[in-house]
mmCIF file of C-alpha atoms in Angstrom:
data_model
loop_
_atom_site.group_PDB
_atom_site.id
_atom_site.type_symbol
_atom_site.label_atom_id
_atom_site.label_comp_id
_atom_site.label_asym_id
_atom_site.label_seq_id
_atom_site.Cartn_x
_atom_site.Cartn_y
_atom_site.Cartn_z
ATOM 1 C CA UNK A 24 0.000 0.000 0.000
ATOM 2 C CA UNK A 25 0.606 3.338 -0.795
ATOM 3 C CA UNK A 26 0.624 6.646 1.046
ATOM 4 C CA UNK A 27 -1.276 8.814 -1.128
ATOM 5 C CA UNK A 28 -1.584 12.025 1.512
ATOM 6 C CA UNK A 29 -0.603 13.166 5.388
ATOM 7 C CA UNK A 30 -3.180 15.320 7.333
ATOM 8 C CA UNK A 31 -2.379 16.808 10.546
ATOM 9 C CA UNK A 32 -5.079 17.165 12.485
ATOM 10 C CA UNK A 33 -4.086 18.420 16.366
ATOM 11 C CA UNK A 34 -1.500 15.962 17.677
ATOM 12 C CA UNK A 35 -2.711 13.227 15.303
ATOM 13 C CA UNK A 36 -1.709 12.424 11.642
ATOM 14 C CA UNK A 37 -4.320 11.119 9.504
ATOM 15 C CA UNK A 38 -2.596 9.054 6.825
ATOM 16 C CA UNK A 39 -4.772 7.951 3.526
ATOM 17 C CA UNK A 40 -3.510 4.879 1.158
ATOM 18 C CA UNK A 41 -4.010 4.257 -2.289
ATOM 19 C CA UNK A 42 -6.803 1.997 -1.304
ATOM 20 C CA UNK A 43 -8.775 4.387 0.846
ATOM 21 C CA UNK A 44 -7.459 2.676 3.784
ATOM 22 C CA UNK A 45 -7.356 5.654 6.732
ATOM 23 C CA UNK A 46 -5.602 5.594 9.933
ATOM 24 C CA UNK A 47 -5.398 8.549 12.350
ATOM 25 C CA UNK A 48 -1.860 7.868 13.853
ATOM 26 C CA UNK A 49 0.389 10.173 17.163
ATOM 27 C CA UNK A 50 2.362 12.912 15.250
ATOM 28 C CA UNK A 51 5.717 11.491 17.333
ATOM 29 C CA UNK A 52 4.895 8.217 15.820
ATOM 30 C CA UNK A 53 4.953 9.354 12.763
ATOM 31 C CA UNK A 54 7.560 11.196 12.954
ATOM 32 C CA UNK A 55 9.737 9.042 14.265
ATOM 33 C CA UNK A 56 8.904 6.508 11.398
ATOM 34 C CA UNK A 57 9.393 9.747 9.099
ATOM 35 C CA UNK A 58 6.624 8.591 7.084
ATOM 36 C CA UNK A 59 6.188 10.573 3.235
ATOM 37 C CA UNK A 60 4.161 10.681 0.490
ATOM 38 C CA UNK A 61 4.496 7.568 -1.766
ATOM 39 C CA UNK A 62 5.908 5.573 0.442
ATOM 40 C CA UNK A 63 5.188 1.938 0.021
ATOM 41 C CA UNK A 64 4.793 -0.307 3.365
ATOM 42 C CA UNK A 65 4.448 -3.985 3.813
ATOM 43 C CA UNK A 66 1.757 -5.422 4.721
ATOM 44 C CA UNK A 67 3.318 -6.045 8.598
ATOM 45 C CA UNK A 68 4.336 -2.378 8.932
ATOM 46 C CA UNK A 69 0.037 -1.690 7.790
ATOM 47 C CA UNK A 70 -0.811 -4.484 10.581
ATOM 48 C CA UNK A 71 1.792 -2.529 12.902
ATOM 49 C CA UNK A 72 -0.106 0.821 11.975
ATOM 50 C CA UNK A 73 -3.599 -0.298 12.609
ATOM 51 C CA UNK A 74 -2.416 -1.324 16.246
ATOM 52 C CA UNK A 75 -1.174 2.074 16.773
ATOM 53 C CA UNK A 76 -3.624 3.360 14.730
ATOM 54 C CA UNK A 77 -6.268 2.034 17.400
ATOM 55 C CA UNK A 78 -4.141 2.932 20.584
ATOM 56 C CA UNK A 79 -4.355 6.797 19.192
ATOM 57 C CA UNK A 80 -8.100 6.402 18.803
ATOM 58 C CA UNK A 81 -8.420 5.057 22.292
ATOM 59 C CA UNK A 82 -6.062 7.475 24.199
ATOM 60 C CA UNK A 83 -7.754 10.250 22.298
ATOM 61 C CA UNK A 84 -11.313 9.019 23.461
ATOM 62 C CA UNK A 85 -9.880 8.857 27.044
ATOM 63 C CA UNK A 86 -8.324 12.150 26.888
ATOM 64 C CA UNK A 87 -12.005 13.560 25.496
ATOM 65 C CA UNK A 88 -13.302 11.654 28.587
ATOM 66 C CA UNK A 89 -10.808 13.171 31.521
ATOM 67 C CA UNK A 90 -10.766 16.896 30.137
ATOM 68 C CA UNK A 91 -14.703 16.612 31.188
ATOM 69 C CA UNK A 92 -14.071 15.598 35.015
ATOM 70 C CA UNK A 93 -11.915 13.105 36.574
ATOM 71 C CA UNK A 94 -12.482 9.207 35.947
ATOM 72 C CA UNK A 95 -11.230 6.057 37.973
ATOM 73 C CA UNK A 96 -9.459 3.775 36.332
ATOM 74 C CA UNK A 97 -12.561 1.249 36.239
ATOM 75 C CA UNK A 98 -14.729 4.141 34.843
ATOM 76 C CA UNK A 99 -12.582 4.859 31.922
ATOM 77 C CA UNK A 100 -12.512 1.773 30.769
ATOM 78 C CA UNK A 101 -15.741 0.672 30.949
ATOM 79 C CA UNK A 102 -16.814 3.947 29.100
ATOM 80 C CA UNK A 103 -13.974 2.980 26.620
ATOM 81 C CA UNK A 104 -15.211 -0.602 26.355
ATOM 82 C CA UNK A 105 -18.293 0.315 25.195
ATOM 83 C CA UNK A 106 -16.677 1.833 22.022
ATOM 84 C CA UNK A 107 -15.913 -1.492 21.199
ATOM 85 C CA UNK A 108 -12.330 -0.818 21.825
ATOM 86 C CA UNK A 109 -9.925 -4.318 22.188
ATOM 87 C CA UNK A 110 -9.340 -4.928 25.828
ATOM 88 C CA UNK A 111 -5.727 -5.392 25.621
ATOM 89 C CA UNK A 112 -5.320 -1.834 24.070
ATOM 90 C CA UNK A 113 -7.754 0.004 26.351
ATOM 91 C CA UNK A 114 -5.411 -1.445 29.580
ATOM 92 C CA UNK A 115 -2.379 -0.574 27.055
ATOM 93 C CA UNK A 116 -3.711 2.859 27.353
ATOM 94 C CA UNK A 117 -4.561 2.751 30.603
ATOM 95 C CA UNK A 118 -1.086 1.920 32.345
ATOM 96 C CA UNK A 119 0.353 4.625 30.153
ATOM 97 C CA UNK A 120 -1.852 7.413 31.088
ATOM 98 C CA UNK A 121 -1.222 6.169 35.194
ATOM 99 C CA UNK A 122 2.631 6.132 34.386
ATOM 100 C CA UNK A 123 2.187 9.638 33.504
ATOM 101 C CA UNK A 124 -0.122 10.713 36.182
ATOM 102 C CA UNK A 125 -3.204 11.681 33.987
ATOM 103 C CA UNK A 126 -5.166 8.907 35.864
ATOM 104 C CA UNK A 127 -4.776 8.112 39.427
ATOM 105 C CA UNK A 128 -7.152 6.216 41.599
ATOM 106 C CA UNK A 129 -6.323 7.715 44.739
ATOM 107 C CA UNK A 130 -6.552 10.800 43.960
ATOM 108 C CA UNK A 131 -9.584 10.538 42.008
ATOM 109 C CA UNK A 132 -11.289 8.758 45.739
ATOM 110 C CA UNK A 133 -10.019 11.667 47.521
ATOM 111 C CA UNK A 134 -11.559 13.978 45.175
ATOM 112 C CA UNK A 135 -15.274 11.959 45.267
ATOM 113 C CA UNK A 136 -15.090 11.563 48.734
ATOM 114 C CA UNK A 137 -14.646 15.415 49.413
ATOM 115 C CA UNK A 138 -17.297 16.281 46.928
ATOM 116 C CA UNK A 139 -20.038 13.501 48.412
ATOM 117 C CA UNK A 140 -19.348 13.878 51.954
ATOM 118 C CA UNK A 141 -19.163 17.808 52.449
ATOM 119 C CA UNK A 142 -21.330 18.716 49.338
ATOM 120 C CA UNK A 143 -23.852 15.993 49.030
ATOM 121 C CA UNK A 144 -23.812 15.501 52.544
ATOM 122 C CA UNK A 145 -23.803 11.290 52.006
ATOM 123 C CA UNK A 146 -22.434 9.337 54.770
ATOM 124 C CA UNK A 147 -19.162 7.548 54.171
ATOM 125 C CA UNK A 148 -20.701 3.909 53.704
ATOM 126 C CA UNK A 149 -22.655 5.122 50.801
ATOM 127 C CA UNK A 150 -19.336 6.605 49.321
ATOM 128 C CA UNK A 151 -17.267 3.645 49.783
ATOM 129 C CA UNK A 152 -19.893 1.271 47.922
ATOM 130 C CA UNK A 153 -19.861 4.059 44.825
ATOM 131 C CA UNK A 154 -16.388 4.087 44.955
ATOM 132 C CA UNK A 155 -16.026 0.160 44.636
ATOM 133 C CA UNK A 156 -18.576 0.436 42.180
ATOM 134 C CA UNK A 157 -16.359 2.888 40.057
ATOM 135 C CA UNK A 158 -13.710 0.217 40.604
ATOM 136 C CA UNK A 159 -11.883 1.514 43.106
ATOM 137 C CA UNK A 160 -9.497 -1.082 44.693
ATOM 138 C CA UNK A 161 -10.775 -1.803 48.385
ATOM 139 C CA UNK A 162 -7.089 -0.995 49.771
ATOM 140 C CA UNK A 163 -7.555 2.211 48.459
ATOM 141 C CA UNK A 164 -10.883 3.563 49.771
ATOM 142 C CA UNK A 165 -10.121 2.074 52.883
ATOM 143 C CA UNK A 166 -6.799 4.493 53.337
ATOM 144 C CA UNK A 167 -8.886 7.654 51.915
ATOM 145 C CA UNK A 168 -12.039 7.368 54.095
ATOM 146 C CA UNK A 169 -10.311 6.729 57.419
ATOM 147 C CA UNK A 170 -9.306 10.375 56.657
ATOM 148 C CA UNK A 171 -12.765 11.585 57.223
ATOM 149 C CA UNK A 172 -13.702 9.046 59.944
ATOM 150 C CA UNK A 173 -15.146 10.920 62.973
ATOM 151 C CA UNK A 174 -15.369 14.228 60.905
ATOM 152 C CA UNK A 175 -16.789 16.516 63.167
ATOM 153 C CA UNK A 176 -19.034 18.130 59.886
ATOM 154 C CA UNK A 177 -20.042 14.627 58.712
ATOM 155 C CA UNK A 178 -21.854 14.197 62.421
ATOM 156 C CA UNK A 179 -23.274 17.658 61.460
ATOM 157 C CA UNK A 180 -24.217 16.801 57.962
ATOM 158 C CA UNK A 181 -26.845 14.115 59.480
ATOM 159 C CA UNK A 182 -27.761 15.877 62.271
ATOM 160 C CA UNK A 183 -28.946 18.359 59.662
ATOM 161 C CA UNK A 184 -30.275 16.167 57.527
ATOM 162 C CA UNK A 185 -32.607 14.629 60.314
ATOM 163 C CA UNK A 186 -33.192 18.266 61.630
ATOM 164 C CA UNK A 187 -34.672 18.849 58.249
ATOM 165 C CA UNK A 188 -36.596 15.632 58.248
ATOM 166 C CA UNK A 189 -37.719 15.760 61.641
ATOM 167 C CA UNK A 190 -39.936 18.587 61.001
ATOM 168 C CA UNK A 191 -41.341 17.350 57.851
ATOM 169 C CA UNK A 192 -42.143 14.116 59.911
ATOM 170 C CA UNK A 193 -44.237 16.662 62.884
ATOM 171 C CA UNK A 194 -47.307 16.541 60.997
ATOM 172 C CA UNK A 195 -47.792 12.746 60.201
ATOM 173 C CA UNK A 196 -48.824 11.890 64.317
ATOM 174 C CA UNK A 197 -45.627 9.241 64.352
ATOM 175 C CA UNK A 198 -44.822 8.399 67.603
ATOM 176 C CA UNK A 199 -41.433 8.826 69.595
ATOM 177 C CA UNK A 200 -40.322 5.455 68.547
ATOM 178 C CA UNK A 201 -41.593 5.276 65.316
ATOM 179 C CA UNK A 202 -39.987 8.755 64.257
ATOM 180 C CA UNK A 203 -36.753 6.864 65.470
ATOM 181 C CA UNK A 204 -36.803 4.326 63.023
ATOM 182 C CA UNK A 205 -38.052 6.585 60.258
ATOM 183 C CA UNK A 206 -34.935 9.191 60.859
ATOM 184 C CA UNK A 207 -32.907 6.062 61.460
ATOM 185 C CA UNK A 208 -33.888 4.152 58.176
ATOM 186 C CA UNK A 209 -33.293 8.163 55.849
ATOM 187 C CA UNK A 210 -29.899 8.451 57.458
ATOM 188 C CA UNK A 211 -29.152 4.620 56.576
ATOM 189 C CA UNK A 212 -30.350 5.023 52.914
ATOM 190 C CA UNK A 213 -27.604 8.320 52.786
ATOM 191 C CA UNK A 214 -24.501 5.833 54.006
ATOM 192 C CA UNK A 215 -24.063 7.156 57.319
ATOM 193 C CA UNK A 216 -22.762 4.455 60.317
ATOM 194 C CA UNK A 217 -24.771 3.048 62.869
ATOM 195 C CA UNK A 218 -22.365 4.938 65.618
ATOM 196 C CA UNK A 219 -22.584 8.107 64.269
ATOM 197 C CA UNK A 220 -26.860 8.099 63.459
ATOM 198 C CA UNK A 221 -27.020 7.373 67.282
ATOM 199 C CA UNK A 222 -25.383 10.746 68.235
ATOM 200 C CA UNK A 223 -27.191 12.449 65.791
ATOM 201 C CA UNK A 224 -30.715 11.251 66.664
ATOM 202 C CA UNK A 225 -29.723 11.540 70.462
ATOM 203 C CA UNK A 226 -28.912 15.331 69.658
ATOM 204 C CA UNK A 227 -31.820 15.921 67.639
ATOM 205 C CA UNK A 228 -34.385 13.664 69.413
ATOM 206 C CA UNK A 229 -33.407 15.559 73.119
ATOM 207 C CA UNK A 230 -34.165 19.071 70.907
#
């Protein structure tokens, strides 16, 4: 095959053969090959290009993906995976954008846990299942949330919450008991601990 013409497009290189064939290639790559018009390639050095071919295609979806918000590793590649992108090349990827600090896992948990536990006001067992979800390595959420374990404003956050509840509760004649378990049961569904609804109910309950 034949190159018939070089685009650049950004940091890319779109290369078009005498067949039609397109493949959007890394300028560096093709400049280190020092690719030309006319020049005539084998068909292992085409095979060679579609592979690298692909691996710009995925690292410039993944790049389109992070310059919206921060991803875990897990949610990048499921996103990516549902290109249709080959496994082997998304993970490829992957290690290469960690290596170079573009994605990190612990610093995207830090990040999620700041946001959902002082913004969202969720309670920290609700964040740690989202972050496993998002594939967070157990290891890792455990380190980041014992950060925020016995955070004076989380305690706060639910006694809020039930504050707020509490008096939406005042007109539906629920007992003492029963407005327990219902302030219990809305601070349970928002992740917060057993230990720490106690102290908030006792606070808000003595009110």
């Amino acid at each position: 095959m034949i190159i018939e013409k070089l685009t650049k497009k950004g940091d890319n290189v779109l290369i078009k053969f005498d067949d039609e064939t397109e493949l959007l290639l890394d300028l560096n790559s093709v400049l280190d090959k020092g690719y030309r018009r006319n020049d005539e390639l084998s068909e292992d050095e085409i095979e060679n290009l579609k592979k690298l071919s692909n691996k710009t295609l995925v690292k410039n979806s993944a790049f389109n993906y992070l310059s919206r918000r921060i991803h875990s590793r897990g949610e990048l590649y499921q996103k990516l995976k549902k290109k249709n992108f080959e496994s082997e090349i998304i993970n490829e990827t992957l290690n290469e954008l960690e290596e170079k600090k573009f994605l990190d896992d612990e610093f995207f948990a830090n990040r999620y846990a700041e946001e959902k536990l002082f913004r969202k006001k969720w309670g920290i067992e609700k964040v740690r299942s989202n972050l496993f979800l998002k594939g967070i390595k157990r290891k890792t959420i455990d380190e980041v949330l014992s950060a925020y374990s016995g955070d004076k404003v989380i305690l706060e956050n639910a006694i809020f919450l039930i504050t707020k509840k509490k008096k939406f509760y005042s007109n539906k004649n629920y007992t003492e008991q029963q407005m327990k378990q219902k302030l219990f049961s809305f601070l349970r569904s928002r992740g917060f601990e057993y230990e720490l609804i106690s102290k908030a109910l006792n606070v808000v309950l003595e009110k």
